[in-house]
Amino acid sequence: MKSFVDVKDGVVPSVCSLDCPDQCGLLIHKKSGKIVKIDGDPDHPVTQGNICNKVRNMGERIYDPKRVKTPLKRIGEKGEGKFAPISWEEAIRAITDHWKKLIAEDGPESILPYSFYGNMGLINAEGMDRRFFHRLGSSQLDRTICSVAGGKGYSYTMGGSFGTDPEEMTETKLFIIWGINAVSTNMHQMTIAQKARKNGAKIVVIDVHKNQTGRMADWFIPIIPGTDAALALGIMHILFNEQLVDRLFLETYTVGAQELEMHVKDYTPERVSEITGVPESDIYKLARMYGTTSPSMIRIGNGLQHHDNGGMIVRTIACLPALTGQWLVKGGGALKSNSGYLAHNTTALQRPDLMNGRPRTINMNQLGSALLEMEKPIRSLFVYNSNPAVVAPEANKVRKGLAREDLFTIVHDLFITETAMYADIVLPATSAFENTDFYTSYWHHYIHLHEPVIAPIGESKSNTEVFRLLAEAMGFDEQAFKDSDEELISQALSGSDNPHLAGISYEELRKSRFMRARHTDNLVDRLKTPSGKIELFSKKMEEDGHPPLPVHVPLVKESDYPFLFVPAPNHNFLNSTFSNNEKHMKLEKAPKLFMNAADAERLGIEDGEVVRIWNDRGECELPVSIGDHVLPGVVVSQGLWSDAAGKKHLVNSLTPDRLADMGGGATFFSGRVNVEKTV
Ligand SMILES: Nc1nc2c(c(=O)[nH]1)N[C@H]1C(S)=C(S)[C@@H](COP(=O)(O)OP(=O)(O)OC[C@H]3O[C@@H](n4cnc5c(=O)[nH]c(N)nc54)[C@H](O)[C@@H]3O)O[C@H]1N2
Ligand SMILES: Nc1nc2c(c(=O)[nH]1)N[C@H]1C(S)=C(S)[C@@H](COP(=O)(O)OP(=O)(O)OC[C@H]3O[C@@H](n4cnc5c(=O)[nH]c(N)nc54)[C@H](O)[C@@H]3O)O[C@H]1N2
Ligand code: SF4
Ligand SMILES: [Mo]
C-alpha cells in the first residue's frame, strides 16, 4: 500500500494527537505534498466531522517558520535563547558523554526525565522513552499534573476509569456539567448534550466561572471554589430525606448506603448553602431535579480536582449516580474518564523489567523544589512533550532551577519553548502528523492507528527515534531498543488482560484505522473495587489515611490574601501549545482576569484596566474583565499565555506546588492572591 506521505494530492486519514478527550478523527487535505486543510472525518462515529478551531488551524503550527529544524547547542546565557546548529551525531554524543560522566560521579538518579502529553500517541508519549529511562535507572517522574487526584478519587468509589458511554448520551435527559468548560475542552460533549436538548434534555452547569459553557446552560449554578463535595453531600441529604433514592440498587450494587444515609444528615441544605454559596432553594431544586429525572449524567471535569481536596470532591460526586440507580439506565451515570476501556498492555510497552533496583520518584508538580532543594541533586533534565517553565506550578521556582548553571538540560520539542530557552541542547521533534502511533481516547470508546501523513520537517525526529539513538549511544543492546514503531504498537495491543480490547490488533487497525472497545453491559464487570461493588463507604480509603465516607474538607487557607485564584485553560490554546502561534493568539485576542463587579468597585478598578495580581510566590499583570461571571472573592484567568518578550502573563508564578489530597495531584486552583491597580 502506498504510504500517506507519498500521496502528493489528495485526502488522507489522521487523528488528533492533542491532550483532549474528544480525540477527533481527521482528514488531511494535501496539495503538492503539503497539508493545505485539516477537516474532521465525517465517518468517525462520535466526532462526526466536527473539529475545533485550534486544529483546523494546526497547519499554521506545522509549517510555522519558527519550528526547530536541526539540533542546537546553547551559545549564550541560560534563558537567553542563543543557540547554534549542530548535527544529530554531535548532539547525541554531547548528551550521552555528559550522562556517562554524571552516572560515574553521582549515579543515574542524577538524571531526571520530564514529560507529559504534548502528543498523546502512546508509543511516543509513554513507550520507548519509558523503556529508556527504566534501563538508565534515572530518577523516575510521577506524572501527576493533570488528572491523578480525581482519577484516584473516582476509583475509590467506582473501582476504575469506567463511565457512561458518550454514544448513549443521546438518550440522556439531564446533563450536569460539573467543573468542566466543555465548550472549550470537550466540544463534542456539548454537541451531544445540545442534540439531546432538542428531545427535552436539560443542561445544568456547576462552575466557579460563567464561561462559554455556563452561558450555554439551561441553568448555571455558581459555586465557591473547592466546595463541590459539600454540594454533592447536600444533594444526597435531600435524596435520602425525600425518598428519592433507589433502595434496590443501593442494596444490590453498593456498600455503605446505611452509613452514608446517617452521615449526610449533617449536611443540611442550610449548612451546605453557607459552605458553597449556593442558595438553599437551589440546592433543593437541583436535588429534586436529579432525583426525578432519568437518564441523568454527570460530566465530572478536571477543574474539580486541581484543588487541595480534589480527590475527595470527585470521590464524592461519583457516589451520586448510585443513589439514584442511574448506572443501570442507558445514557445515565457519570463520566470522569473512560480510559479503562482502552487500557493496553503497559508492561509490554514500557518494560519496567528493564529497571535495575528502585530509583527515586519525583513528583512533576514539584519540579522547582526538585531542582533547587534535593540533597542528592538532579544534575541533568531531559524534557519532552511538555513545557514545564509555563505549565508547572510555582513557576518562579521552576525558572530558578532551570537557570542553574550546573544543570545540563536537554529539550526535545518542535519549538524553542520557554523551557527550551534554558536548554543546553535542543532537539527538533516531529509533529504527530509525521509519526506512526496509536491513540486511545479517555472519553469515547475508540482506538486509532496513525500513520505519518507528511515527511519529517527539517531534521526533526520522533520521540521513539530519539530514544533509540540515545539507547544505542549508551550501549544498551537489548532488543527492546531495536523494536520498530509497528512492533511497539503490536506489543502494546497483545497479551493484555483487558477484555474490552479483545479483537483489536495492529493488523486489524491497519485495515479499519479506528476500532471500538468491546462492550459488556454488565455493570459488575466494571466495578473493580475491593468489594466488587460501588463503595459509598470505603475501607481502602481508611487504610490509605482518608475518611471512609465522602466529606467536605475546606481548602488550605494558605494566606489572608482576599481572592481565590483559578487560572484555567482557554479556548484557542491547548495548555501552552498554540500560545506561540500568531493565528491562535489572534483568535484568543488577549489574556483576561475575570472579577466580580462588587470587588472591582471596592478596589476602584475599571473594566479593561491592567491590574497587578500577586502573592508570596510571584506576580503577574492582566487586563480585567468585570461582571457577574465570578462570585465576589474569586478571580479567574484563562490560558497559559507566554511570558516571552517581557510580558507579565505567567499565571503559574502564582500557583502553589502543594499536593492535592490524593495521588500527589496538582492544586493549581487553590491559591490565594491579592489584586491591585498597577499605578
Ligand atoms: N481548548 C482547550 N481544550 C483543552 C485544554 C486546553 O488548554 N484548551 N486542555 C486539555 C487538558 S490537558 C485538560 S486536563 C482538559 C481540562 O479541561 P476541563 O476538564 O474543562 O478542566 P479545566 O479547564 O481545568 O477546568 C474546568 C472548569 O472548572 C472550573 N472550576 C475550577 N475550580 C472549580 C471548583 O472548585 N468547582 C467547580 N464546580 N468548578 C471549578 C473552571 O472555572 C473551569 O470552567 O481540557 C483539555 N482540552
Ligand atoms: N495554571 C494552570 N496550569 C496548568 C493547567 C491549568 O489548568 N492551569 N493545566 C495543567 C494540565 S491539566 C496539564 S495536562 C499540563 C499540560 O502541560 P504540558 O504537557 O506541558 O502541555 P503543553 O503546554 O501543551 O506542552 C506540550 C509540549 O509538547 C510539545 N510536543 C508536542 N508534540 C511533541 C512530540 O511529539 N514530541 C516532543 N518531544 N514534544 C512534543 C509541544 O510543542 C509543547 O511544547 O498543564 C498543567 N498546567
Ligand atoms: S483538540 Fe480536541 S476538539 Fe480539537 S480536533 Fe483535537 S480532539 Fe478534536
Ligand atoms: Mo490535563
mmCIF file of C-alpha atoms in Angstrom, residues 86-301:
data_model
loop_
_atom_site.group_PDB
_atom_site.id
_atom_site.type_symbol
_atom_site.label_atom_id
_atom_site.label_comp_id
_atom_site.label_asym_id
_atom_site.label_seq_id
_atom_site.Cartn_x
_atom_site.Cartn_y
_atom_site.Cartn_z
ATOM 1 C CA ILE A 86 24.886 21.067 15.448
ATOM 2 C CA SER A 87 24.467 17.653 13.836
ATOM 3 C CA TRP A 88 22.403 14.844 15.362
ATOM 4 C CA GLU A 89 25.614 12.880 15.837
ATOM 5 C CA GLU A 90 27.183 15.705 17.816
ATOM 6 C CA ALA A 91 24.017 16.221 19.846
ATOM 7 C CA ILE A 92 23.610 12.565 20.824
ATOM 8 C CA ARG A 93 27.324 12.333 21.639
ATOM 9 C CA ALA A 94 27.223 15.502 23.783
ATOM 10 C CA ILE A 95 24.220 14.194 25.742
ATOM 11 C CA THR A 96 25.433 10.652 26.291
ATOM 12 C CA ASP A 97 29.050 11.685 27.080
ATOM 13 C CA HIS A 98 27.703 14.049 29.708
ATOM 14 C CA TRP A 99 25.366 11.409 31.128
ATOM 15 C CA LYS A 100 28.098 8.766 31.280
ATOM 16 C CA LYS A 101 30.187 11.189 33.326
ATOM 17 C CA LEU A 102 27.267 12.009 35.654
ATOM 18 C CA ILE A 103 26.458 8.337 36.134
ATOM 19 C CA ALA A 104 30.089 7.604 37.064
ATOM 20 C CA GLU A 105 30.182 10.512 39.520
ATOM 21 C CA ASP A 106 26.693 10.598 41.031
ATOM 22 C CA GLY A 107 24.799 7.592 39.722
ATOM 23 C CA PRO A 108 21.944 7.577 37.194
ATOM 24 C CA GLU A 109 19.471 9.124 39.651
ATOM 25 C CA SER A 110 21.162 12.451 38.973
ATOM 26 C CA ILE A 111 19.261 12.438 35.649
ATOM 27 C CA LEU A 112 15.514 13.251 35.515
ATOM 28 C CA PRO A 113 13.120 12.900 32.576
ATOM 29 C CA TYR A 114 10.268 15.424 32.458
ATOM 30 C CA SER A 115 7.395 14.766 30.090
ATOM 31 C CA PHE A 116 3.661 14.930 29.677
ATOM 32 C CA TYR A 117 1.200 14.639 26.811
ATOM 33 C CA GLY A 118 2.074 17.281 24.214
ATOM 34 C CA ASN A 119 1.472 14.297 21.939
ATOM 35 C CA MET A 120 -0.986 11.657 23.142
ATOM 36 C CA GLY A 121 0.451 8.979 20.850
ATOM 37 C CA LEU A 122 1.197 6.145 23.215
ATOM 38 C CA ILE A 123 4.461 4.830 21.843
ATOM 39 C CA ASN A 124 5.853 8.369 21.656
ATOM 40 C CA ALA A 125 4.432 9.671 24.931
ATOM 41 C CA GLU A 126 4.936 6.622 27.133
ATOM 42 C CA GLY A 127 6.632 3.864 25.182
ATOM 43 C CA MET A 128 10.221 3.907 24.058
ATOM 44 C CA ASP A 129 11.004 6.771 26.465
ATOM 45 C CA ARG A 130 9.840 4.702 29.434
ATOM 46 C CA ARG A 131 11.969 1.761 28.297
ATOM 47 C CA PHE A 132 14.975 4.047 28.043
ATOM 48 C CA PHE A 133 14.654 5.728 31.443
ATOM 49 C CA HIS A 134 13.864 2.401 33.119
ATOM 50 C CA ARG A 135 17.050 0.904 31.700
ATOM 51 C CA LEU A 136 19.051 4.045 32.504
ATOM 52 C CA GLY A 137 17.963 3.813 36.147
ATOM 53 C CA SER A 138 17.412 7.562 36.207
ATOM 54 C CA SER A 139 15.130 9.226 38.744
ATOM 55 C CA GLN A 140 11.577 8.403 37.692
ATOM 56 C CA LEU A 141 8.882 11.033 37.215
ATOM 57 C CA ASP A 142 5.466 10.804 38.865
ATOM 58 C CA ARG A 143 3.166 12.268 36.199
ATOM 59 C CA THR A 144 0.632 13.949 38.437
ATOM 60 C CA ILE A 145 -0.054 17.298 36.796
ATOM 61 C CA CYS A 146 -3.386 16.528 35.162
ATOM 62 C CA SER A 147 -5.926 14.043 36.398
ATOM 63 C CA VAL A 148 -4.418 11.857 39.084
ATOM 64 C CA ALA A 149 -6.264 13.192 42.150
ATOM 65 C CA GLY A 150 -9.696 12.856 40.577
ATOM 66 C CA GLY A 151 -8.740 9.549 38.971
ATOM 67 C CA LYS A 152 -7.904 8.139 42.389
ATOM 68 C CA GLY A 153 -10.982 9.661 43.968
ATOM 69 C CA TYR A 154 -13.252 8.238 41.293
ATOM 70 C CA SER A 155 -11.622 4.813 41.619
ATOM 71 C CA TYR A 156 -12.219 4.658 45.370
ATOM 72 C CA THR A 157 -15.932 4.856 44.588
ATOM 73 C CA MET A 158 -16.159 3.042 41.245
ATOM 74 C CA GLY A 159 -13.037 0.876 41.024
ATOM 75 C CA GLY A 160 -11.582 2.262 37.795
ATOM 76 C CA SER A 161 -11.892 4.697 34.907
ATOM 77 C CA PHE A 162 -15.213 3.486 33.548
ATOM 78 C CA GLY A 163 -18.113 5.844 32.956
ATOM 79 C CA THR A 164 -21.081 6.485 30.723
ATOM 80 C CA ASP A 165 -20.563 5.885 27.004
ATOM 81 C CA PRO A 166 -20.918 9.185 25.101
ATOM 82 C CA GLU A 167 -22.676 7.323 22.288
ATOM 83 C CA GLU A 168 -25.509 6.502 24.696
ATOM 84 C CA MET A 169 -25.963 10.097 25.815
ATOM 85 C CA THR A 170 -28.410 10.944 23.078
ATOM 86 C CA GLU A 171 -30.906 9.295 25.477
ATOM 87 C CA THR A 172 -29.873 11.434 28.447
ATOM 88 C CA LYS A 173 -32.487 13.787 29.892
ATOM 89 C CA LEU A 174 -30.352 15.675 32.416
ATOM 90 C CA PHE A 175 -26.721 16.674 31.929
ATOM 91 C CA ILE A 176 -24.873 18.026 34.939
ATOM 92 C CA ILE A 177 -21.706 19.553 33.523
ATOM 93 C CA TRP A 178 -19.687 19.888 36.700
ATOM 94 C CA GLY A 179 -16.314 21.680 36.826
ATOM 95 C CA ILE A 180 -15.612 21.330 33.106
ATOM 96 C CA ASN A 181 -15.501 24.075 30.497
ATOM 97 C CA ALA A 182 -16.746 21.598 27.918
ATOM 98 C CA VAL A 183 -17.449 24.104 25.124
ATOM 99 C CA SER A 184 -13.684 24.660 25.003
ATOM 100 C CA THR A 185 -12.254 21.432 26.388
ATOM 101 C CA ASN A 186 -14.646 18.665 25.269
ATOM 102 C CA MET A 187 -16.709 20.217 22.464
ATOM 103 C CA HIS A 188 -18.445 17.028 21.345
ATOM 104 C CA GLN A 189 -19.814 16.539 24.850
ATOM 105 C CA MET A 190 -21.717 19.771 24.295
ATOM 106 C CA THR A 191 -22.756 18.797 20.772
ATOM 107 C CA ILE A 192 -24.295 15.623 22.172
ATOM 108 C CA ALA A 193 -25.949 17.485 25.057
ATOM 109 C CA GLN A 194 -27.424 20.044 22.684
ATOM 110 C CA LYS A 195 -28.796 17.296 20.445
ATOM 111 C CA ALA A 196 -30.374 15.678 23.494
ATOM 112 C CA ARG A 197 -31.777 19.052 24.485
ATOM 113 C CA LYS A 198 -33.811 19.008 21.273
ATOM 114 C CA ASN A 199 -35.502 15.929 22.770
ATOM 115 C CA GLY A 200 -36.207 17.678 26.039
ATOM 116 C CA ALA A 201 -32.955 17.232 27.951
ATOM 117 C CA LYS A 202 -31.813 19.923 30.391
ATOM 118 C CA ILE A 203 -28.228 21.135 30.749
ATOM 119 C CA VAL A 204 -27.099 22.256 34.202
ATOM 120 C CA VAL A 205 -23.600 23.705 34.612
ATOM 121 C CA ILE A 206 -21.926 23.991 38.019
ATOM 122 C CA ASP A 207 -18.801 26.115 37.864
ATOM 123 C CA VAL A 208 -16.903 28.920 39.576
ATOM 124 C CA HIS A 209 -16.928 30.866 36.323
ATOM 125 C CA LYS A 210 -19.796 31.564 33.934
ATOM 126 C CA ASN A 211 -17.685 30.962 30.847
ATOM 127 C CA GLN A 212 -18.725 29.759 27.364
ATOM 128 C CA THR A 213 -20.120 26.557 28.861
ATOM 129 C CA GLY A 214 -22.081 28.236 31.639
ATOM 130 C CA ARG A 215 -23.583 30.629 29.134
ATOM 131 C CA MET A 216 -24.942 27.714 27.152
ATOM 132 C CA ALA A 217 -26.654 26.090 30.127
ATOM 133 C CA ASP A 218 -30.374 25.968 30.851
ATOM 134 C CA TRP A 219 -29.342 26.589 34.434
ATOM 135 C CA PHE A 220 -25.958 27.861 35.611
ATOM 136 C CA ILE A 221 -25.085 27.341 39.263
ATOM 137 C CA PRO A 222 -22.117 29.397 40.501
ATOM 138 C CA ILE A 223 -20.215 27.862 43.404
ATOM 139 C CA ILE A 224 -17.354 28.872 45.692
ATOM 140 C CA PRO A 225 -14.149 27.054 44.541
ATOM 141 C CA GLY A 226 -13.324 23.807 46.311
ATOM 142 C CA THR A 227 -16.763 23.321 47.913
ATOM 143 C CA ASP A 228 -18.367 20.915 45.440
ATOM 144 C CA ALA A 229 -18.194 17.908 47.762
ATOM 145 C CA ALA A 230 -20.425 19.800 50.185
ATOM 146 C CA LEU A 231 -22.943 20.459 47.419
ATOM 147 C CA ALA A 232 -22.970 16.773 46.444
ATOM 148 C CA LEU A 233 -23.472 15.800 50.102
ATOM 149 C CA GLY A 234 -26.325 18.298 50.399
ATOM 150 C CA ILE A 235 -27.962 16.690 47.354
ATOM 151 C CA MET A 236 -27.566 13.277 48.998
ATOM 152 C CA HIS A 237 -29.142 14.624 52.180
ATOM 153 C CA ILE A 238 -32.258 15.655 50.276
ATOM 154 C CA LEU A 239 -32.374 12.491 48.127
ATOM 155 C CA PHE A 240 -32.411 10.303 51.268
ATOM 156 C CA ASN A 241 -34.814 12.578 53.157
ATOM 157 C CA GLU A 242 -37.319 12.736 50.324
ATOM 158 C CA GLN A 243 -37.098 9.036 49.418
ATOM 159 C CA LEU A 244 -35.654 9.841 46.000
ATOM 160 C CA VAL A 245 -33.072 7.064 46.270
ATOM 161 C CA ASP A 246 -33.195 3.694 44.518
ATOM 162 C CA ARG A 247 -33.126 1.307 47.511
ATOM 163 C CA LEU A 248 -32.937 -1.851 45.420
ATOM 164 C CA PHE A 249 -29.926 -0.545 43.513
ATOM 165 C CA LEU A 250 -28.222 0.531 46.734
ATOM 166 C CA GLU A 251 -28.743 -2.913 48.273
ATOM 167 C CA THR A 252 -27.566 -4.829 45.225
ATOM 168 C CA TYR A 253 -24.665 -2.795 43.950
ATOM 169 C CA THR A 254 -23.238 -0.681 46.781
ATOM 170 C CA VAL A 255 -21.610 -0.971 50.186
ATOM 171 C CA GLY A 256 -22.136 1.609 52.910
ATOM 172 C CA ALA A 257 -25.537 3.053 51.942
ATOM 173 C CA GLN A 258 -26.776 2.958 55.530
ATOM 174 C CA GLU A 259 -23.651 4.625 56.891
ATOM 175 C CA LEU A 260 -23.912 7.257 54.165
ATOM 176 C CA GLU A 261 -27.571 7.946 54.936
ATOM 177 C CA MET A 262 -26.728 8.605 58.587
ATOM 178 C CA HIS A 263 -23.631 10.606 57.689
ATOM 179 C CA VAL A 264 -25.301 13.041 55.263
ATOM 180 C CA LYS A 265 -27.847 14.070 57.893
ATOM 181 C CA ASP A 266 -25.172 16.583 58.948
ATOM 182 C CA TYR A 267 -25.110 18.177 55.508
ATOM 183 C CA THR A 268 -28.312 20.162 55.829
ATOM 184 C CA PRO A 269 -29.145 22.442 52.913
ATOM 185 C CA GLU A 270 -28.685 25.371 55.278
ATOM 186 C CA ARG A 271 -25.134 24.369 56.190
ATOM 187 C CA VAL A 272 -24.298 23.411 52.585
ATOM 188 C CA SER A 273 -25.524 26.752 51.370
ATOM 189 C CA GLU A 274 -23.179 28.529 53.760
ATOM 190 C CA ILE A 275 -20.209 26.460 52.574
ATOM 191 C CA THR A 276 -20.907 26.585 48.834
ATOM 192 C CA GLY A 277 -22.581 29.939 48.305
ATOM 193 C CA VAL A 278 -25.444 28.117 46.513
ATOM 194 C CA PRO A 279 -28.841 29.293 47.829
ATOM 195 C CA GLU A 280 -30.802 26.701 49.835
ATOM 196 C CA SER A 281 -33.711 26.825 47.391
ATOM 197 C CA ASP A 282 -31.325 25.976 44.532
ATOM 198 C CA ILE A 283 -29.906 23.013 46.432
ATOM 199 C CA TYR A 284 -33.456 21.653 46.849
ATOM 200 C CA LYS A 285 -34.301 22.358 43.231
ATOM 201 C CA LEU A 286 -31.154 20.624 41.970
ATOM 202 C CA ALA A 287 -31.574 17.583 44.248
ATOM 203 C CA ARG A 288 -35.207 17.133 43.227
ATOM 204 C CA MET A 289 -34.364 17.559 39.557
ATOM 205 C CA TYR A 290 -31.596 14.978 39.912
ATOM 206 C CA GLY A 291 -33.782 12.620 41.922
ATOM 207 C CA THR A 292 -36.665 12.660 39.454
ATOM 208 C CA THR A 293 -35.013 12.863 36.012
ATOM 209 C CA SER A 294 -33.775 9.772 34.227
ATOM 210 C CA PRO A 295 -31.440 9.144 32.460
ATOM 211 C CA SER A 296 -29.164 11.666 34.161
ATOM 212 C CA MET A 297 -25.465 12.020 33.527
ATOM 213 C CA ILE A 298 -22.797 13.923 35.439
ATOM 214 C CA ARG A 299 -19.790 15.008 33.398
ATOM 215 C CA ILE A 300 -17.055 15.387 36.003
ATOM 216 C CA GLY A 301 -14.400 17.866 34.878
#
